[in-house]
């Protein structure tokens, strides 16, 4: 409706404008009967006087209260043929009349036509009126369109910002790898489909379910699947859309949303990113945000305002349950929490199966192999991975996706787009030493993940990359593994120092050092892996609110703070020494590997290990391979 009105207006306005000019043509000058007597040729007043003086004028008709004259004159150059010419007369030319009389030229004055005058007036007014009216109308209309320019004009009224899908078309079959969550949510489908089963025995149907999990794990998808399975409409809004420029808008949006939902019950309301509105009230420096609090209060009021058996179920999603206001989590509100975690190997296989349904895979591709290559990938990453692979396949004009495209797509999803290789230069050599430094340290330390490949082809931000075989997250990481990771991360910088000297080290190690520091710090403050003893000195989460960093400082004394710094330094220094030693002891093989890397751009892990084994003992890695 809205759109079609705009279209109509868009078309009618130009038509009106053109119409106006046509109208002006016929009626606008209707103050005389000029219309009927129009003379197309014009003549200047001076020329007219000249004609008068040479007796060539035969008659004069005056229009427009004497401002315009149609002059009949003979043209000497054209056998004295009669010409009709139009002359614009200067105002007040009484001597002209006298002159005409004197010359005895027939003079007719045409009075203004009263009727025509009114039409003329209307003609002159109608355009501005239509224009203003049209603009007004357009403005009102456009302000109804979400995000339209008129938004600021009606902040008192809320404009629905939620989407409604009558049928989501998503089923539980489309969601994989989150079996526990699915089991729990199947019950919600039953609440929506057969509430009487629960109310008959006096059970109170829960109103809200909170889905907790990192981005891309399928929370939105799950919510849609619930609506799809239950066959009810799906209302969705993002928490950030509640929080608007103007105070009170968020609250009235909540009201609107619930009003619409009640009209469509049974239905499902999905609030994404609920932490945007649902944060702990009054938290952070400078107090809370009034607008957000109002919105949150309205949400709580609405949730209290209906009974569970009205057939509305609210599903909210967040990856920060720790910041939510406790009032939201009370019984009768979001009293159920369902965790949606990144999938394990089996889960990844399931998700890949779902997304491979509509893709052409070469027969040699094994979904399990892809899943093994992608620990830590979320559902969204995996969907993206298969899509990238399909795009690459199309670009390479192949019939079906092969393992080659899958591997390239994994690299792209993990590290970004491939850049153009560096030209040979000193800096390319330095990068080669840096990467081989990481790789050799990683290879020679038993507790480190195995090298998968080393490459000098830039990707994303990185100039060169060393890939390690990703290990399936086992949950627990030992102190030895952490130290190995720190040492490996320092391998790049250590190689730069050892080969080029401390004056030549580059900024390229910045990212490595950041990781190193953060790992070492966590060893001291969170995992009790230093001489400070088994103390937890920092809370798990990072910055929650503005100013949280300032406040958490007071958890321990200044003295402890400086001892933490000391311990972090000790860990990093020890690891740095180890890395330097490994580089120094293996200088020969490093030089050979660097030459090979510059020549080939990429060395894979197997070849790398074989070359290193010619010079020194390579420890066997314990690879944890989950069984299905
Ligand atoms: P979230 O809401 O948790 O951030 P989404 O539900 O928006 O994640 O997931 C984005 C996309 O990733 C989905 O549309 C789907 O294609 C894919 N996806 C994510 N998780 C899964 C899953 N468990 N099973 C199948 N596909 C998934
Ligand atoms: Mg989402
Ligand atoms: Zn590095």
XYZ file of C-alpha atoms and ligand atoms in Angstrom, residues 216 219-221 270 272 317, ligand 2:
8
model
C 26.971 -17.638 14.058
C 20.449 -18.982 17.394
C 18.344 -17.068 14.912
C 17.996 -20.184 12.829
C 12.335 -13.263 18.668
C 18.000 -10.691 18.902
C 19.367 -14.366 21.907
Mg 21.502 -14.028 14.864
